[in-house]
Coordinates of C-alpha atoms in Angstrom, one line a residue:
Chain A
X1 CA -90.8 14.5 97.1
X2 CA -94.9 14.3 97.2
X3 CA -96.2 11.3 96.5
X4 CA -99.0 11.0 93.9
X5 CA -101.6 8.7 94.1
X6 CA -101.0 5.3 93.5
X7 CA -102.3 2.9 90.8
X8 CA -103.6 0.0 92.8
X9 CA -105.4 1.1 95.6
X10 CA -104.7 -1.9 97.9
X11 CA -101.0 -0.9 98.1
X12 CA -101.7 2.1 99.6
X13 CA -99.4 1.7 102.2
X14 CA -96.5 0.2 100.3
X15 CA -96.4 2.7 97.5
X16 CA -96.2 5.3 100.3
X17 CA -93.1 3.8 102.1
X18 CA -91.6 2.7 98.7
X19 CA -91.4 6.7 98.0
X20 CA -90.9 7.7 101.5
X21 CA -87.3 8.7 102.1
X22 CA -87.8 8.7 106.0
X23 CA -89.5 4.9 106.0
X24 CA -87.7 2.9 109.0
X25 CA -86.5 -0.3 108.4
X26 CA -86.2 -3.1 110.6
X27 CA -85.4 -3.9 112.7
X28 CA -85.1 -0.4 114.4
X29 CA -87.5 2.3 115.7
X30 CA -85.7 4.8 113.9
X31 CA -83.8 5.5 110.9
X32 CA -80.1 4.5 110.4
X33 CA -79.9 5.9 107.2
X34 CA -81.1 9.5 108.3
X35 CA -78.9 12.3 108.2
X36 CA -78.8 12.7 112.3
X37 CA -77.5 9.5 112.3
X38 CA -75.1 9.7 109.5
X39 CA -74.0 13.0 110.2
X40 CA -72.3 12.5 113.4
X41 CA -70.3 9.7 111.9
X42 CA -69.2 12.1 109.6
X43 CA -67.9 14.3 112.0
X44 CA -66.3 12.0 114.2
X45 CA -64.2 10.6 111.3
X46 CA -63.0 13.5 110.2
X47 CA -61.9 14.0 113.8
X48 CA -59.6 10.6 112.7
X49 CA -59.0 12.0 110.0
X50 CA -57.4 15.1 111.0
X51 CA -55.5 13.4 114.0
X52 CA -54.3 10.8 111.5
X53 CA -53.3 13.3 109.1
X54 CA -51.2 14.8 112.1
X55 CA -48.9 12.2 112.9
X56 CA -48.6 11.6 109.1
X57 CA -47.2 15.0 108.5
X58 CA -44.9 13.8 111.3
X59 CA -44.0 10.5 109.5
X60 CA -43.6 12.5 106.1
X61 CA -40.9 14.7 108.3
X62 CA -43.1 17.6 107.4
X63 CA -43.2 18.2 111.3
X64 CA -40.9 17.8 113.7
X65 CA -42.3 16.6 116.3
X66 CA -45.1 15.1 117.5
X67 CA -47.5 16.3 120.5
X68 CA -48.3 14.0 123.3
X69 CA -49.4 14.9 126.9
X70 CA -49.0 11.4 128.2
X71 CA -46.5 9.0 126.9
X72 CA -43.8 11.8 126.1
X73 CA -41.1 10.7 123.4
X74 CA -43.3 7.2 122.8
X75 CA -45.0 8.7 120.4
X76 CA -42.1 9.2 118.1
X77 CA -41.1 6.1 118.9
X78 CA -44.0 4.6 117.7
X79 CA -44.4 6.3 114.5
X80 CA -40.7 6.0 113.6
X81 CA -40.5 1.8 115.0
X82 CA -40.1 -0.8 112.7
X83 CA -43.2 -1.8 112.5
X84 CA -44.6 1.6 111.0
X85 CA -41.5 1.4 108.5
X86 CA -42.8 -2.4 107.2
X87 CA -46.6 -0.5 107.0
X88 CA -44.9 1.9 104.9
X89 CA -43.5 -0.2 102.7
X90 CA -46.6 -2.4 101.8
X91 CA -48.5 0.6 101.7
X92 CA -46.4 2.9 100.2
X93 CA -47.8 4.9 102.6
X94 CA -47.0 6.1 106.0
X95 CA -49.4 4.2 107.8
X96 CA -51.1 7.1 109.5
X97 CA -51.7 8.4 106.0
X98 CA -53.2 5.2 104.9
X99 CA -55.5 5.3 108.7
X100 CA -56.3 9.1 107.4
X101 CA -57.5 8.0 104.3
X102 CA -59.5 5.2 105.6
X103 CA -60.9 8.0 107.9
X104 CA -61.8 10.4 105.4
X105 CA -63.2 7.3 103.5
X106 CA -65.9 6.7 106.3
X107 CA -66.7 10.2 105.8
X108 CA -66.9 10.1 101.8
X109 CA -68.9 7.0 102.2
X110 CA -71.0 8.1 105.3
X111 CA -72.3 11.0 103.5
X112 CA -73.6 9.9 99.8
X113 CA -76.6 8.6 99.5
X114 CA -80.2 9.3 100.2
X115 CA -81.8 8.7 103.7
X116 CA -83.1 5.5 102.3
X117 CA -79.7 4.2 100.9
X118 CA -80.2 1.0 103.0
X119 CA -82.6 0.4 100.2
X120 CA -81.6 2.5 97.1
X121 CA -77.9 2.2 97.4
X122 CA -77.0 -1.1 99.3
X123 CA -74.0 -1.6 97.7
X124 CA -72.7 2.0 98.7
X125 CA -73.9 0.8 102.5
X126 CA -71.9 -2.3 102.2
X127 CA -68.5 -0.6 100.9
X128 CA -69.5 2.0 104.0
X129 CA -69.7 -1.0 106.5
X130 CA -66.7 -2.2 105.2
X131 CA -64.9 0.7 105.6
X132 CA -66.3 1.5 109.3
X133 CA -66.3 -1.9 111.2
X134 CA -63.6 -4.5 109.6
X135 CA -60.9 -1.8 109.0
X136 CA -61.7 0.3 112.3
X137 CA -61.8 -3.4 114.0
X138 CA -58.2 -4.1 112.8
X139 CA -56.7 -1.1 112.7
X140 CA -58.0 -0.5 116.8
X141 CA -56.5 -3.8 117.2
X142 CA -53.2 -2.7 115.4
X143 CA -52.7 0.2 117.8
X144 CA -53.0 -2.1 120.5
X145 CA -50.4 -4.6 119.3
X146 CA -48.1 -1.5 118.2
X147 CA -48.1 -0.6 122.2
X148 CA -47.2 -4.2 122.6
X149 CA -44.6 -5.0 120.2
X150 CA -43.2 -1.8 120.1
X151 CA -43.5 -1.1 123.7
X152 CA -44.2 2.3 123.6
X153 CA -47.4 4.0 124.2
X154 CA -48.9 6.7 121.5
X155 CA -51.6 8.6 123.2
X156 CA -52.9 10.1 119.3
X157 CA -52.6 6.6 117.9
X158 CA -54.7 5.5 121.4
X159 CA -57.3 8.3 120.6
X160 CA -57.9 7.5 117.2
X161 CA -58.5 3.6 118.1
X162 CA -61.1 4.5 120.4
X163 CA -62.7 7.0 117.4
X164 CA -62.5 3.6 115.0
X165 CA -64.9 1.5 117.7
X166 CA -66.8 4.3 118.5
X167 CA -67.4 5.0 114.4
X168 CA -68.2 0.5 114.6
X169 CA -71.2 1.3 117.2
X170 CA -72.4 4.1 115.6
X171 CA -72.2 2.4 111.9
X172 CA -73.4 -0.9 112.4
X173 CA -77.3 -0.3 112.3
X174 CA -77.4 0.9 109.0
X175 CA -75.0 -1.4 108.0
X176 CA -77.5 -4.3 109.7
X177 CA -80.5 -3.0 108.3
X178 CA -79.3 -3.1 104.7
X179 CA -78.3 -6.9 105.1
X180 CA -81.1 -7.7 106.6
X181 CA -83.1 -6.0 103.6
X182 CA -80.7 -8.3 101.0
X183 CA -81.2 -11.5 102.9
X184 CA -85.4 -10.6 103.0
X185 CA -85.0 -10.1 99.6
X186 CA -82.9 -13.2 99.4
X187 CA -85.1 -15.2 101.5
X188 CA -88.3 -14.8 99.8
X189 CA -87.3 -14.8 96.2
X190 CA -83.6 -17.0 96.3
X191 CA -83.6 -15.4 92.9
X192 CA -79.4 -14.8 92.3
X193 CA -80.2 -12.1 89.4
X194 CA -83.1 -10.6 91.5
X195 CA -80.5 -9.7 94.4
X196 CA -77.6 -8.9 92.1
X197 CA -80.1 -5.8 90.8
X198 CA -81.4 -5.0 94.5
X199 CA -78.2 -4.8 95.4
X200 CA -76.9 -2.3 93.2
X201 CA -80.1 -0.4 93.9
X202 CA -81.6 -1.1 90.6
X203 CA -85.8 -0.5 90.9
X204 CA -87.1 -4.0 90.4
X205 CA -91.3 -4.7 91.4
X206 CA -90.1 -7.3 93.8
X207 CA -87.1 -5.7 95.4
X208 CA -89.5 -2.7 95.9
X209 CA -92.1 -4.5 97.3
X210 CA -90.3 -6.4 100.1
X211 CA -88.7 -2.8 100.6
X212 CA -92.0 -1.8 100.9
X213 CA -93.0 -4.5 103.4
X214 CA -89.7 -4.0 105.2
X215 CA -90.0 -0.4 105.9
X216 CA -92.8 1.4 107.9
X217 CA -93.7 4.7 107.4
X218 CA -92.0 7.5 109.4
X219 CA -94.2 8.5 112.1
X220 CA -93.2 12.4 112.1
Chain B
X1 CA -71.8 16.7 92.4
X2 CA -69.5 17.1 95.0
X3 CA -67.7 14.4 94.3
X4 CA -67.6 15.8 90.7
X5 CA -66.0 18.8 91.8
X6 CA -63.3 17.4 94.5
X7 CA -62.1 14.9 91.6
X8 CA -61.5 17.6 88.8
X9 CA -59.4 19.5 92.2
X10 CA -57.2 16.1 92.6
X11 CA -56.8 16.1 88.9
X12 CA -55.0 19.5 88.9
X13 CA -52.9 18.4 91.9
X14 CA -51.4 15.0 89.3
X15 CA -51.1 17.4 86.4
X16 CA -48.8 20.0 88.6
X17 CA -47.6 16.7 90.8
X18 CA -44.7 16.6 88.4
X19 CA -43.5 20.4 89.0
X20 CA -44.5 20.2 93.0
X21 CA -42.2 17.0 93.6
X22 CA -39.6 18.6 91.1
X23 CA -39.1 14.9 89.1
X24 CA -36.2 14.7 87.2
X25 CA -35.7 15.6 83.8
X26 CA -34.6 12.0 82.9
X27 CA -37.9 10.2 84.7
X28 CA -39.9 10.8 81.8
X29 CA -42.5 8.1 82.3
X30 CA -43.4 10.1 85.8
X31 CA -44.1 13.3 83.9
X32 CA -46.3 11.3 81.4
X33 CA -48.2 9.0 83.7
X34 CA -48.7 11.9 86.6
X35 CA -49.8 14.4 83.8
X36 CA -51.7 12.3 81.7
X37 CA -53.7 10.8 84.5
X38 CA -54.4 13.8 86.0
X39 CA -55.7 15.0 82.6
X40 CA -58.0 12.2 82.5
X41 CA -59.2 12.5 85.9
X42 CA -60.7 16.1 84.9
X43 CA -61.7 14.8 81.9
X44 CA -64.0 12.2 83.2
X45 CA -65.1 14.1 86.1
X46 CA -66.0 17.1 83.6
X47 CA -67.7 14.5 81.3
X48 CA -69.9 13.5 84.5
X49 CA -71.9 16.7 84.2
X50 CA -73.0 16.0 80.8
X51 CA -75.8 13.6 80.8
X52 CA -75.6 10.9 78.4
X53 CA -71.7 10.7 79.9
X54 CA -72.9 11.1 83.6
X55 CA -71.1 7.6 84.4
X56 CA -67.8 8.7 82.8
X57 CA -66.6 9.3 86.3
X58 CA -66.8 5.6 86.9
X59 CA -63.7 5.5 84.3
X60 CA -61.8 7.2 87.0
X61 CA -61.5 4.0 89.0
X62 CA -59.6 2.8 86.5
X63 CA -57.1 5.5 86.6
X64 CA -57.1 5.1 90.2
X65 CA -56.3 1.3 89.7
X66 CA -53.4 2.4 87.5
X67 CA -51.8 4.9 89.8
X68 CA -51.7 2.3 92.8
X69 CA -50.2 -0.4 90.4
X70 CA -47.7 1.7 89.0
X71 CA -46.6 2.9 92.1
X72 CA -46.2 -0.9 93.3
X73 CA -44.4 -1.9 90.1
X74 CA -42.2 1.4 90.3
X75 CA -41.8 0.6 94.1
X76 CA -40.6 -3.4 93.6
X77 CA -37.8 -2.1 91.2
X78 CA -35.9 0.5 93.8
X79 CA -35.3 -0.8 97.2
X80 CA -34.6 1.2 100.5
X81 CA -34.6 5.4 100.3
X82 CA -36.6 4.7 96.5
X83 CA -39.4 3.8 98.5
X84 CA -39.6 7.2 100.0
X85 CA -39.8 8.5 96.5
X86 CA -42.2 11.7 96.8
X87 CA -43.6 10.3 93.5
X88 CA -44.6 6.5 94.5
X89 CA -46.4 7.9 97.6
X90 CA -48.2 10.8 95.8
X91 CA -49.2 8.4 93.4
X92 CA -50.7 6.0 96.1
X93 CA -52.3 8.3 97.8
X94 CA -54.1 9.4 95.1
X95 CA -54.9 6.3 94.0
X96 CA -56.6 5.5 97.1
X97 CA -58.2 9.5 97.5
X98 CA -59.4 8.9 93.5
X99 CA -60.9 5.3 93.7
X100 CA -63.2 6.4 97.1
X101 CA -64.4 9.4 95.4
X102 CA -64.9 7.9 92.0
X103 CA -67.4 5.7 92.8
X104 CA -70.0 8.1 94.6
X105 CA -73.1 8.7 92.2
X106 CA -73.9 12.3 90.9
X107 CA -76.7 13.7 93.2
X108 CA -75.2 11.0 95.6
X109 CA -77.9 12.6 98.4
X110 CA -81.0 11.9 96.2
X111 CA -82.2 8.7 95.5
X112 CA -80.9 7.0 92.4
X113 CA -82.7 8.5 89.1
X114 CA -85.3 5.2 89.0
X115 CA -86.3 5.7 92.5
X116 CA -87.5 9.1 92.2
X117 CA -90.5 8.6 90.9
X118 CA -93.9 7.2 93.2
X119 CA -94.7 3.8 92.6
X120 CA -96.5 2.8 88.9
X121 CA -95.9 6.6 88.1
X122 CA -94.6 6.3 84.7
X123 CA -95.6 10.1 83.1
X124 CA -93.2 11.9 84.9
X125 CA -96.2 13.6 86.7
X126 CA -94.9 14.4 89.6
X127 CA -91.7 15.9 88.2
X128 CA -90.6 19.4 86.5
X129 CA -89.8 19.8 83.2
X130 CA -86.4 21.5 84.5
X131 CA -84.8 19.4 85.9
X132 CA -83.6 16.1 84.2
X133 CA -82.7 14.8 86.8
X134 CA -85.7 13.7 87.8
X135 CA -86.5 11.7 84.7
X136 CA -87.0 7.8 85.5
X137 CA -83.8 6.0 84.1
X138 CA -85.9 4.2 81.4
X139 CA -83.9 4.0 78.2
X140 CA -86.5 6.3 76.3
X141 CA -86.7 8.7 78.7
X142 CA -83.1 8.9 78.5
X143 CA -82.8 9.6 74.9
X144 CA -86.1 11.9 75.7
X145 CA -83.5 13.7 78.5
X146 CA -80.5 13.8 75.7
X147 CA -82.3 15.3 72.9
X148 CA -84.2 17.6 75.2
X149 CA -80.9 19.2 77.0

């Protein structure tokens, strides 16, 4: 979008970065919200989503079997233990289904929004973050207890935990940059109604102009 | 509209859920809930692409809410194979598939509609006549945006 000139001429600079879609927020040197950022994420979780998906099909006994070049057998033991039949029953879900939905989720939620959606859509960052780094924290750590409890290895199961931290490292700047943004706005207003707005990305003078103040200009 | 569009898809797959998973004759409620919902779903996401409903797909959270809850409620009164019931799970999944893509925005990769225009530009300037979309979301301009298209 071009930017036309701005009303006051001693916010130059903000009214620039308010529109610019590439500004970088702190406290990074680039972009989190860019699409070669968010992109990859993308891409990787629908990696998840399509291994997940897998052993599903072999929980669903739409498959027969299920591959794995390590562990052998372990893998079906895995997916058919106990532990995956109590999943499935507070899911409703086999719970590789329910991990391939949370996979396509970070996908879904990794690709709408703008490249400044740390700003415009913080509340579809937050559900993002949510989504990446809490249920890819617990769900890594669920694989590792499943080896544990169950006492079988699953190499696909393995895979996919070491896709959910990756998807946390990757994530977590934009995800960072947006709370940072609320508590800013948080900070130097501690007006309740003033967040509640900035935080479903509603255009307020203020919110914009800590954005503004938050943001420099992409250099490129 | 992407979103939009993969909705309306999921909303066909509830209204022929009933015929794929072959429920029985006597499980009425099923048939209604799967084919009515699914209705709905296109409905609202259909809805989305006129303007002054363009939040109707927001509605569809609500069916999504309903599809997980009756699956639960269906689920509590079976025990053991029940639970593998073709239905409950379909309806869960989609629940799930239904509330994550409800909630993206139209245009989910621009900025929201009050963002897209510069600071302090309140003539619409900057954007063509075209495209209502990029009409600031002030309630004039809205009715301006409903009469016009």
């Amino acid at each position: 979008m071009t930017v036309s000139a701005p009303i006051s001429s001693d916010s130059t600079a903000d009214s620039h970065a308010a529109t610019d879609l590439d500004a970088i927020p702190e406290p990074f040197d680039y972009n989190p919200s860019s699409w070669s950022q968010r992109i990859p994420i993308c891409v990787i979780a629908m990696v998840g989503f399509l291994i997940a998906t897998y052993m599903g099909l072999f929980q669903w006994k739409l498959i027969d079997s299920a591959w794995d070049p390590v562990f052998g057998g372990q893998t079906e033991a895995v997916l058919t233990s106990d532990v995956s039949h109590w999943m499935h029953k507070w899911f409703l879900i086999p719970d590789a289904t329910f991990g391939a939905i949370a996979y396509l989720g970070d996908a879904i939620f990794g690709l709408a929004g703008s490249t400044r959606r740390w700003q415009y859509r913080p509340w579809l960052v937050v559900i993002f973050g949510i989504d990446v780094i809490p249920l890819g924290i617990v769900s890594a750590v669920l694989v590792a207890m499943q080896g544990l409890v169950v006492g079988s290895w699953c190499f696909l199961c393995l895979v996919t935990a070491v896709i959910s931290l990756v998807l946390v490292v990757m994530a977590y700047d934009e995800v960072w940059a947006c709370l940072k943004y609320l508590k800013r706005v948080w900070d130097e207003t501690h007006d309740r109604k003033l967040l509640w707005d900035v935080f479903w990305g509603r255009r307020t003078a203020e919110g914009e102009a800590i954005g503004a103040r938050f943001a420099t200009p992409a250099t490129t | 509209m992407w979103s939009r569009v993969i909705e309306i898809m999921l909303g066909c797959w509830l209204v022929i859920s009933p015929f794929i998973f072959a429920h029985p004759d006597t499980e009425l409620t099923w048939w209604i809930s799967d084919m009515l919902c699914g209705t709905a779903v296109i409905l609202f996401g259909l809805l989305s692409y006129w303007r002054p409903a363009r939040r109707a797909h927001l509605a569809t959270i609500g069916v999504a809410v309903w599809l997980i809850a009756y699956a639960y409620l269906r689920s509590s009164e079976a025990t053991g194979a029940a639970i593998q019931n073709a239905a409950i799970q379909n309806n869960m999944a989609l629940g799930l598939l239904l509330m994550m893509f409800a909630i993206i925005p139209n245009d989910a990769s621009k900025p929201p509609e009050p963002w897209r225009v510069p600071t302090g530009d309140t003539t619409r300037s900057g954007s063509s006549p075209q495209e209502p979309d990029d009409l600031p979301q002030s309630g004039t301009d809205r009715q301006l945006a409903a009469s016009h298209h």
